[in-house]
Coordinates of C-alpha atoms in Angstrom, one line a residue:
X78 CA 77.6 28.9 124.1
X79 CA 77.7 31.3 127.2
X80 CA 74.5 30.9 129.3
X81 CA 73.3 30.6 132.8
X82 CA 74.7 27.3 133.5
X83 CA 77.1 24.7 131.6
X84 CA 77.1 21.4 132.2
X85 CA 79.3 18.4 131.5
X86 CA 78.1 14.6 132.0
X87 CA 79.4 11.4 132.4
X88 CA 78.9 7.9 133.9
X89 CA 80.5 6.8 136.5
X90 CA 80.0 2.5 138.3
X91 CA 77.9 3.2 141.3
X92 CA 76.9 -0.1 143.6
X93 CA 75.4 -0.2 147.2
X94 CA 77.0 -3.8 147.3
X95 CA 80.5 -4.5 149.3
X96 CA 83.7 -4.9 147.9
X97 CA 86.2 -6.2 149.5
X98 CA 84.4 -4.9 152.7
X99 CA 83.5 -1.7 151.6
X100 CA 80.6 -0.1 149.7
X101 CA 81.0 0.6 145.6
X102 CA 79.3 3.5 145.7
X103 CA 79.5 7.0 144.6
X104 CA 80.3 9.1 148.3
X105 CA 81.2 12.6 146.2
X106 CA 82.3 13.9 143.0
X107 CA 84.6 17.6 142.9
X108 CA 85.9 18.9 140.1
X109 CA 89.5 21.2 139.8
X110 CA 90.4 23.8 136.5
X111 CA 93.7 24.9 135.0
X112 CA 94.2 28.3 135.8
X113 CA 97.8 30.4 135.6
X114 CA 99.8 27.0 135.7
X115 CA 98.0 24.6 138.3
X116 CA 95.0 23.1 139.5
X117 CA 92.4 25.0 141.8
X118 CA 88.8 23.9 142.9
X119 CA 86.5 24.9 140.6
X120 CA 82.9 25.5 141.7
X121 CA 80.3 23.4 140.4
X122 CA 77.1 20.8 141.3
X123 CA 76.6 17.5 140.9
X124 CA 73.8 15.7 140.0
X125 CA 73.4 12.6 140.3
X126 CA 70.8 9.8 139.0
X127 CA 71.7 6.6 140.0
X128 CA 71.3 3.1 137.8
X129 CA 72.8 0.5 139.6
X130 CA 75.3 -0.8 139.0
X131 CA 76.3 2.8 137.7
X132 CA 75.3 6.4 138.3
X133 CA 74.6 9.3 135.8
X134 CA 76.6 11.8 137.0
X135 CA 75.8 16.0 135.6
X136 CA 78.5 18.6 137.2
X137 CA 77.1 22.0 136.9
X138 CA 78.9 25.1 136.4
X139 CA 77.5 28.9 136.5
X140 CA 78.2 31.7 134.8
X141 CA 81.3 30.6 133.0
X142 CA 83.2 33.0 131.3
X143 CA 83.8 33.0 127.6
X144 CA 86.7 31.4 126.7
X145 CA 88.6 27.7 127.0
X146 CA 88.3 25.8 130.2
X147 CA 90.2 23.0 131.3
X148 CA 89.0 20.6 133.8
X149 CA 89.4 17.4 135.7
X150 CA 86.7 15.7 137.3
X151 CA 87.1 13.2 140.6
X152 CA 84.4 10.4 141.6
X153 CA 84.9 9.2 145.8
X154 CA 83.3 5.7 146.1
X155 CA 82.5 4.2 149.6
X156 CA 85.5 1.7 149.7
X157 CA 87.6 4.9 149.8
X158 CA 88.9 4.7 146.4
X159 CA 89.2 7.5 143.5
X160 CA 88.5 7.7 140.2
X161 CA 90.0 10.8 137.8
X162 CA 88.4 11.8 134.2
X163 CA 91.2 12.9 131.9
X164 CA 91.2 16.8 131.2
X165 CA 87.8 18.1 129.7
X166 CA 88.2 21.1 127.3
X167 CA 85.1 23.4 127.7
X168 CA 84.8 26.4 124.8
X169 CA 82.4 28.7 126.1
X170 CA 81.3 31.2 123.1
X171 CA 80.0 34.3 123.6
X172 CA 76.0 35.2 123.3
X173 CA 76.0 35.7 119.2
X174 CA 75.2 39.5 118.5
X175 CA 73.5 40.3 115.1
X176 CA 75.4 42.6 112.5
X177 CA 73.7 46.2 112.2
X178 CA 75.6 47.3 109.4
X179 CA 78.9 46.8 107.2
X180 CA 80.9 49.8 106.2
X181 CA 84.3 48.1 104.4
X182 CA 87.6 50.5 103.9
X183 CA 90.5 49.8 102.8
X184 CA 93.5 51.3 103.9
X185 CA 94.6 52.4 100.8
X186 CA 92.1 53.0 97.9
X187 CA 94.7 53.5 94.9
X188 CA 97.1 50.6 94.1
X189 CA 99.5 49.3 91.4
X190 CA 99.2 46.4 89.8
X191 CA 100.5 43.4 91.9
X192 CA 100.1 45.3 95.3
X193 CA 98.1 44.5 98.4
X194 CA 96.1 46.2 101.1
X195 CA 94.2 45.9 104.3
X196 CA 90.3 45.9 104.4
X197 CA 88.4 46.7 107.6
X198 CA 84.6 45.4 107.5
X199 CA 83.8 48.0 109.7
X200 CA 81.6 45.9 111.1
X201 CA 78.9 47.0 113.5
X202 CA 78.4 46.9 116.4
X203 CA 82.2 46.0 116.7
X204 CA 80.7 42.7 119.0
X205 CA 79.3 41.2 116.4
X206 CA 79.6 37.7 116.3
X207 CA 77.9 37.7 112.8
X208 CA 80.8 36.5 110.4
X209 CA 81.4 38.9 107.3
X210 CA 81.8 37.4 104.0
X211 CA 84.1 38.8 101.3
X212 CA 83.6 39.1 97.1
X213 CA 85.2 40.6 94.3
X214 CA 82.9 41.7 91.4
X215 CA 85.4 40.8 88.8
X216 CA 87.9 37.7 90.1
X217 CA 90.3 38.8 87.3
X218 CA 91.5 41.6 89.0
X219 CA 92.5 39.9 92.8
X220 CA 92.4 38.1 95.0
X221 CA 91.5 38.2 98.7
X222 CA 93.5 36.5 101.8
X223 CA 90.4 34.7 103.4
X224 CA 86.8 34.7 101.9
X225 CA 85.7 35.5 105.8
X226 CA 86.9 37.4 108.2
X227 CA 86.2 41.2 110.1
X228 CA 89.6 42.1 108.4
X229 CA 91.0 40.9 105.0
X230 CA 93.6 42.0 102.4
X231 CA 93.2 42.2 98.7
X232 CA 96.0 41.7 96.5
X233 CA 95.8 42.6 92.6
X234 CA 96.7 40.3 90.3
X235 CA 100.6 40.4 89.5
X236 CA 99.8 39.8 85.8
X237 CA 96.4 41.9 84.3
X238 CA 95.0 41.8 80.9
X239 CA 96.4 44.2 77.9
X240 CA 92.5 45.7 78.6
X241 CA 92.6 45.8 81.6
X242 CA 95.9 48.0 81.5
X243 CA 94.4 50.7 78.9
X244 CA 92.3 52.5 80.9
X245 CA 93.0 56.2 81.6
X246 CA 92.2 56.6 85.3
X247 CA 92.8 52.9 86.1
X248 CA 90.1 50.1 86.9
X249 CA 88.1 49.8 89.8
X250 CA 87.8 46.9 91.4
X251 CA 84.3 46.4 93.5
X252 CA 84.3 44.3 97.0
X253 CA 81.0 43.6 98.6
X254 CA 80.7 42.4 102.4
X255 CA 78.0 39.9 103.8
X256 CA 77.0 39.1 107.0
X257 CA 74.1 36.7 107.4
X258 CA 72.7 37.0 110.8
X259 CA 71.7 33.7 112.7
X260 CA 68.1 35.5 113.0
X261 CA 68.1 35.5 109.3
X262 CA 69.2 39.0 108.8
X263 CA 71.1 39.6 106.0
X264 CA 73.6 43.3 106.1
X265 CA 76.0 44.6 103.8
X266 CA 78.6 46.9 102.4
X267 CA 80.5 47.8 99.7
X268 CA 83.3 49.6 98.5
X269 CA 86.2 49.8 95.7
X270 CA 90.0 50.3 95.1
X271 CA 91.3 51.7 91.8
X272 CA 94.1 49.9 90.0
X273 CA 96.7 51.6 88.1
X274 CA 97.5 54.8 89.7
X275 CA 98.4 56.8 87.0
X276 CA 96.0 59.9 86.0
X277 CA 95.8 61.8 82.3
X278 CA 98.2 64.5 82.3
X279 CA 98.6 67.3 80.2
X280 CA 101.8 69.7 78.7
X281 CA 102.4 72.2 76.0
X282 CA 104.4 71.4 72.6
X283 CA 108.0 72.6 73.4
X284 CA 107.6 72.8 77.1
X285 CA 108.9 70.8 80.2
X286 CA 106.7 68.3 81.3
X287 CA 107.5 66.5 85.0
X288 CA 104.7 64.0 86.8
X289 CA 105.4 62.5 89.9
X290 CA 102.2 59.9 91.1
X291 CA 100.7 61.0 94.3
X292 CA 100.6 57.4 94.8
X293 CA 104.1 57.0 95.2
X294 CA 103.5 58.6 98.6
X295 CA 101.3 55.5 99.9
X296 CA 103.2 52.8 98.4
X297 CA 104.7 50.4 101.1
X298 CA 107.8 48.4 99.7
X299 CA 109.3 45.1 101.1
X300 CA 111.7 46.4 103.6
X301 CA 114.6 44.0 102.2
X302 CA 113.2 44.9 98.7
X303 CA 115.8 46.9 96.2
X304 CA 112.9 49.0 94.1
X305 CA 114.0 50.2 90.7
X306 CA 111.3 52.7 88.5
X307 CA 110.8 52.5 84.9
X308 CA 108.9 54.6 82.7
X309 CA 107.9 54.0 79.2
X310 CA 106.5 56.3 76.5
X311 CA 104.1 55.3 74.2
X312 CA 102.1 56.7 71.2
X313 CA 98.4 56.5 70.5
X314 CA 98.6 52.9 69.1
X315 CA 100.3 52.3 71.9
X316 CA 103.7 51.4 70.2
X317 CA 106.6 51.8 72.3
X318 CA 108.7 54.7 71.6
X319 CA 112.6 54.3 72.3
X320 CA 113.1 57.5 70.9
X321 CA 110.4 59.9 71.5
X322 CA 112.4 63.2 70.7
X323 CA 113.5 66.0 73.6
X324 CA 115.4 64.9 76.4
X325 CA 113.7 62.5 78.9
X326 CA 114.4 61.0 82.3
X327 CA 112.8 57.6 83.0
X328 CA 114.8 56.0 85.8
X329 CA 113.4 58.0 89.0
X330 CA 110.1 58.4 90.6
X331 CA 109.7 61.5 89.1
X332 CA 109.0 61.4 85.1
X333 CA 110.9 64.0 83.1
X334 CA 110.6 65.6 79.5
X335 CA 112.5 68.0 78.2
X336 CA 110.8 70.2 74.7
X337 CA 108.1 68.1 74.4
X338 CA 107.4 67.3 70.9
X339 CA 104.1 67.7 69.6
X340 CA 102.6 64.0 68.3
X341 CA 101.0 63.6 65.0
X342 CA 97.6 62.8 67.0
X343 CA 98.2 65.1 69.9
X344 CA 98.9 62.1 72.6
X345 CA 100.7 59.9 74.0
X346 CA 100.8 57.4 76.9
X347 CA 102.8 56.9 80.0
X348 CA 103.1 53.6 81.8
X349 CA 105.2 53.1 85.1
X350 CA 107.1 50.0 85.9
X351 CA 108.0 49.2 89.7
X352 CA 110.5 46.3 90.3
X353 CA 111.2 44.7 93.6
X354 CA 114.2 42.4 93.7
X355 CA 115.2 40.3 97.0
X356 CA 117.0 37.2 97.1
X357 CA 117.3 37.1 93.7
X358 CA 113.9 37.0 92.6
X359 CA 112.5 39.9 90.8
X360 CA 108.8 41.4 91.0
X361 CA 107.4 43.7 88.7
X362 CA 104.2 46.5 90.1
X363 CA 102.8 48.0 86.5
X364 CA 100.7 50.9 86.5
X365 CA 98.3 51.6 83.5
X366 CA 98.5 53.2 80.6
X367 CA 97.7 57.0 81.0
X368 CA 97.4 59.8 78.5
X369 CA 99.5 62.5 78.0
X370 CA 97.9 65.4 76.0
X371 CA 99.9 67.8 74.0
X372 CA 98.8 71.0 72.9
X373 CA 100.2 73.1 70.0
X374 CA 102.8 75.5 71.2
X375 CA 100.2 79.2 71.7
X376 CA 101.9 81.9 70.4
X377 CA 101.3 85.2 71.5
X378 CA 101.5 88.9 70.1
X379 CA 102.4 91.3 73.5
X380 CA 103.6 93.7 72.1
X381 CA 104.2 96.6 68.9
X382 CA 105.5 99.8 68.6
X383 CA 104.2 103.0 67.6
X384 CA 106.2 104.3 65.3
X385 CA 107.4 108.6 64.8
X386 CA 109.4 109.8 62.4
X387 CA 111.4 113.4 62.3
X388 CA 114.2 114.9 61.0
X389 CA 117.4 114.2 63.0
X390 CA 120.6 116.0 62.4
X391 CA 122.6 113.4 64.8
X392 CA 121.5 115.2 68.0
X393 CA 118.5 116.9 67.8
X394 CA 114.9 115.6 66.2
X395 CA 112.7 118.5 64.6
X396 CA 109.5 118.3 62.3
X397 CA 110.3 118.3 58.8
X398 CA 108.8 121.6 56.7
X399 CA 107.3 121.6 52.9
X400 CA 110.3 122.5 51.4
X401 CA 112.2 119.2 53.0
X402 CA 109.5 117.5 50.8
X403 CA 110.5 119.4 47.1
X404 CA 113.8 118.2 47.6
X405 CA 114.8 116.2 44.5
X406 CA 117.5 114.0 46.3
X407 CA 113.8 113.0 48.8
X408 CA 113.6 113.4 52.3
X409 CA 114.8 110.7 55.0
X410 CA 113.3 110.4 58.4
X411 CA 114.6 109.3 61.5
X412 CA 112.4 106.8 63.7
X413 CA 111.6 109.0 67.7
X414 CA 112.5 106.4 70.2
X415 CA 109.8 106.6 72.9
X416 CA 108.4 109.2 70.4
X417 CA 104.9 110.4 71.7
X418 CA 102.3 109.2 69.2
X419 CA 98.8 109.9 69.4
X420 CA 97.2 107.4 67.5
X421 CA 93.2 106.8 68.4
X422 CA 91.6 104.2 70.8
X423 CA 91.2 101.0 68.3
X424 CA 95.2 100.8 68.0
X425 CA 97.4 99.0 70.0
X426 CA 101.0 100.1 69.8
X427 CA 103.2 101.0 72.7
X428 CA 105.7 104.5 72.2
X429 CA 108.1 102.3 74.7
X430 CA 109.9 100.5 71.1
X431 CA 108.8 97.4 71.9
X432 CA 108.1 94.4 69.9
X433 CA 107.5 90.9 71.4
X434 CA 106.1 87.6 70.8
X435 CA 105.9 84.6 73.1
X436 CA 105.8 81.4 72.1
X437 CA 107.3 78.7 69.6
X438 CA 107.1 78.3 65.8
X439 CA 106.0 81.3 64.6
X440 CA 106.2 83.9 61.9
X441 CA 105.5 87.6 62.1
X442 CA 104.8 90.1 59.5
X443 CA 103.6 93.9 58.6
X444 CA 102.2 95.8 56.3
X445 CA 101.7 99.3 55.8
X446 CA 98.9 101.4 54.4
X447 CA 99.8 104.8 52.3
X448 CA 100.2 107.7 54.4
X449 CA 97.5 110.0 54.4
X450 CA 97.1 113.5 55.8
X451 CA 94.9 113.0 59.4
X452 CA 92.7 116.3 58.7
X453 CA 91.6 115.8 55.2
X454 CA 93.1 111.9 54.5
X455 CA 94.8 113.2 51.0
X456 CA 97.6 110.8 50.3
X457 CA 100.8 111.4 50.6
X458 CA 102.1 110.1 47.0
X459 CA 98.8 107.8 45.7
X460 CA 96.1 105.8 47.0
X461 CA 98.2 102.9 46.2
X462 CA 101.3 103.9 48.2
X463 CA 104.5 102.4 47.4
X464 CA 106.5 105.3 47.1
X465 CA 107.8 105.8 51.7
X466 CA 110.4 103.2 51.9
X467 CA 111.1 101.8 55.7
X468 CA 114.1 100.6 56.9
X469 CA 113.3 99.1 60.6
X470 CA 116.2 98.3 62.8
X471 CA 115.0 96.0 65.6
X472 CA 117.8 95.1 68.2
X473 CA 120.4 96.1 64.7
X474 CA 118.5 93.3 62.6
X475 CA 117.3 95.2 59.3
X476 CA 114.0 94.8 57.5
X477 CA 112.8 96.7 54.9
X478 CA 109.0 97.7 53.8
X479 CA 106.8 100.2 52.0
X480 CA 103.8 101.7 52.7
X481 CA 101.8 99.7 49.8
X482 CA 99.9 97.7 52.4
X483 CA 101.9 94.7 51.3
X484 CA 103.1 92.3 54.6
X485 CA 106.8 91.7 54.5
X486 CA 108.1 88.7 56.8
X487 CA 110.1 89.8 60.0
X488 CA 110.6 86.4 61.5
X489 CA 110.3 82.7 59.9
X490 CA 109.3 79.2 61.9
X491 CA 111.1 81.5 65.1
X492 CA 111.7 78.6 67.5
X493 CA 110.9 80.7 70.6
X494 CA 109.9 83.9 72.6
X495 CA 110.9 87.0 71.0
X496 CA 111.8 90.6 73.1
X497 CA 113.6 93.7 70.8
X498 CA 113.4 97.3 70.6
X499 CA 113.5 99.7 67.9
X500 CA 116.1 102.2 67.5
X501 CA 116.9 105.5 65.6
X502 CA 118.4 103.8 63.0
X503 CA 114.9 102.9 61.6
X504 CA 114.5 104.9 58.9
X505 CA 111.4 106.2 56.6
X506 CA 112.7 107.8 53.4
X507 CA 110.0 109.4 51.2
X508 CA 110.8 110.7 47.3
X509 CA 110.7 114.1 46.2
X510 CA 106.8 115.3 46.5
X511 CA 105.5 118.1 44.3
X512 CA 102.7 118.8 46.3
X513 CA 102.5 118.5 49.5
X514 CA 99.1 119.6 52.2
X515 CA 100.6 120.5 55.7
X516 CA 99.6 118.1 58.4
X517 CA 100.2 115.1 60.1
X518 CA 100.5 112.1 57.8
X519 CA 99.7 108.5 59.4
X520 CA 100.4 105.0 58.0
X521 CA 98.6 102.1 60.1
X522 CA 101.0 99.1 60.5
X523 CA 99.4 95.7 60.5
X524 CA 100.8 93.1 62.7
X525 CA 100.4 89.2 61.9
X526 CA 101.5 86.7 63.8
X527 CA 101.1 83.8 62.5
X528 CA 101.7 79.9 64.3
X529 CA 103.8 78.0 61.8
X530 CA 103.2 74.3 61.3

């Protein structure tokens, strides 16, 4: 341990008698260290407590600095002879310095199954001679490279539990850090990484649906490693699904699905594969199992047109009169384009002709109510209707209706978004009227768009 003054003893024959003429004695002892690649005098004291016929001999040294010494110590006896020690190895340790506190990180905090990565301790002060203890909450789940250490690296285990794999936003995994002071202090830290590295996702019914793990950014492969990727769909019994429907991509980083389609129980779950091969041998990194949440296609009514009818002679529209309405053949009326209704505040209709729907799997009908005069609400024909016949011509598809308030079906199960305009060859065609109020007469058209199953 580093202090003031280190000391190495020894005991050495040490005789005032003759021999051989001269005196056995002790006359000096010095002392030389290994330093860059040869010997040098090392500075030091000797002590010396004699006990015929030897002598305890103490060399002193000061101040040594931590680290491994090497040195070899020389006795001088009267009758001019020497004596030499073999090498003494001194270890001088440092002063021990009590932990303050532990702060452990690791260097990456998301991982898949069967990868590693570096812990610092974080250990302070960063002197600390205190040594840090490592442990895992659940030993299932890793293991670590040394159970001490300032530094360490956890690996996950290459081969989890089926439980351990189902869980949505992976599993944590909790490391704690101890330090036990040689006062008696006791510090420590904790901290986490997550295991799986897949998060729940969610997509529409119908649309494209693409995920590419952020974790796939951290990932450190074996640099003579061939990586392949494998995904894998499965539904919420987690069954594997070979054939999931739409068109998927599984071989890449990035996941893929084309027209999602919607599951009976609105999920299912994605799992990654990662395999290293080198030399042969093959590796496999699994993520866990993560939820993929489908939602029912939303369908969407934009957009309806107002709808004007006049008379139109092929080039010019004009407002029918009383007498076009006694005619016993009836009257038929030609649909305005971008005709200028005025309808009141609570309606909804555009006069640009447009009718549109976004979406998939839907059907669209409308109804309309008998016409009625706007100043004084007499009907047309009767309170039932019936009698106005429509023709409506949306991009030259045909669909006829009446104005009995009874919905007629424009579009069945449509499979997707919907744009089209109406043009003059819609068509209102009302029979022969005997009595007729002058006015403005107004149907309302009812919209309903309905998501089919």
């Amino acid at each position: 341990m580093q202090s003031a003054t280190t000391t190495i003893n020894f005991t050495s024959t040490s005789k005032d008698a003759w021999f051989f003429g001269y005196p056995n004695k002790i006359n000096s002892v010095s002392v030389r260290e290994y330093v860059g690649g040869k010997w040098v005098d090392a500075a030091s004291v000797a002590d010396l407590t004699k006990k015929e016929p030897y002598a305890d001999v103490a060399v002193n040294f000061t101040n040594l600095s931590v680290g491994t010494h090497y040195y070899q110590i020389s006795v001088s006896y009267g009758n001019n002879t020497k004596a030499y020690s073999r090498v003494v190895t001194v270890n001088v340790l440092p002063q021990p310095v009590d932990a303050i506190s532990l702060n452990p990180k690791p260097v990456r905090s998301t991982l898949f199954w069967g990868e590693t990565t570096g812990i610092n301790s974080n250990i302070q002060p960063s002197n600390s001679t205190t040594m840090v203890n490592w442990a895992l909450d659940n030993t299932n789940l890793g293991t670590f490279s040394s159970s001490t250490g300032i530094q360490n690296n956890f690996t996950t285990t290459l081969q989890p539990t089926d439980a351990n794999l189902k869980q949505a936003s992976g599993l944590k995994a909790g490391i704690t850090t101890t330090a036990q002071n040689p006062s008696g202090s006791i510090v420590s830290g904790s901290t986490s990484v997550t295991i799986g590295g897949l998060l729940p996702q969610k997509t529409t019914e119908g649309d494209t649906f693409a995920y590419y793990p952020a974790i796939l950014d951290e990932v450190q492969y074996p640099a003579s490693a061939q990586v392949g990727y494998s995904w894998q769909i499965f539904d919420a019994n987690y069954k594997l699904l070979s054939n999931p429907g739409g068109k998927t991509t599984l071989n890449t980083k990035t996941f893929n699905w084309e027209k999602v389609p919607l599951p009976s129980s609105g999920i299912y779950y994605l799992k990654l594969n990662i395999t290293l091969t080198q030399s042969g041998q093959t590796t496999t990194w699994q993520s866990n199992y993560t939820p993929l949440t489908v939602d029912p296609a939303v369908v969407k009514l934009i957009a309806v047109p107002n709808l004007l009818f006049n008379k139109f002679d092929g080039t010019n529209y004009t407002t029918p009169n009383i007498q076009d309405f006694y005619n016993p053949a009836g009257l038929t009326l030609n649909y305005v384009p971008k005709g200028n209704v005025k309808a009141s505040s609570n309606y909804d209709g555009n006069n640009n002709d447009l009718l549109a729907v976004s979406g998939k799997k839907w059907t669209l009908t409308v109804g309309f109510s008998p016409f009625r005069n706007t100043d004084n609400q007499k009907y047309l024909t009767t309170a039932t209707g019936g009698a106005a016949q429509f023709n409506l011509n949306v991009n030259g598809q045909n669909f006829a209706a009446s104005d009995n308030s009874t919905p007629v079906t424009l579009f069945t199960n449509s499979a997707n978004s919907y744009t089209g305009n109406l043009t003059n060859s819609t068509t209102l065609k009302i029979p022969q009227v005997k009595t007729v109020t002058p006015g403005t007469y107004q149907s309302t058209a009812t919209w309903t768009l309905i998501k089919a199953p």
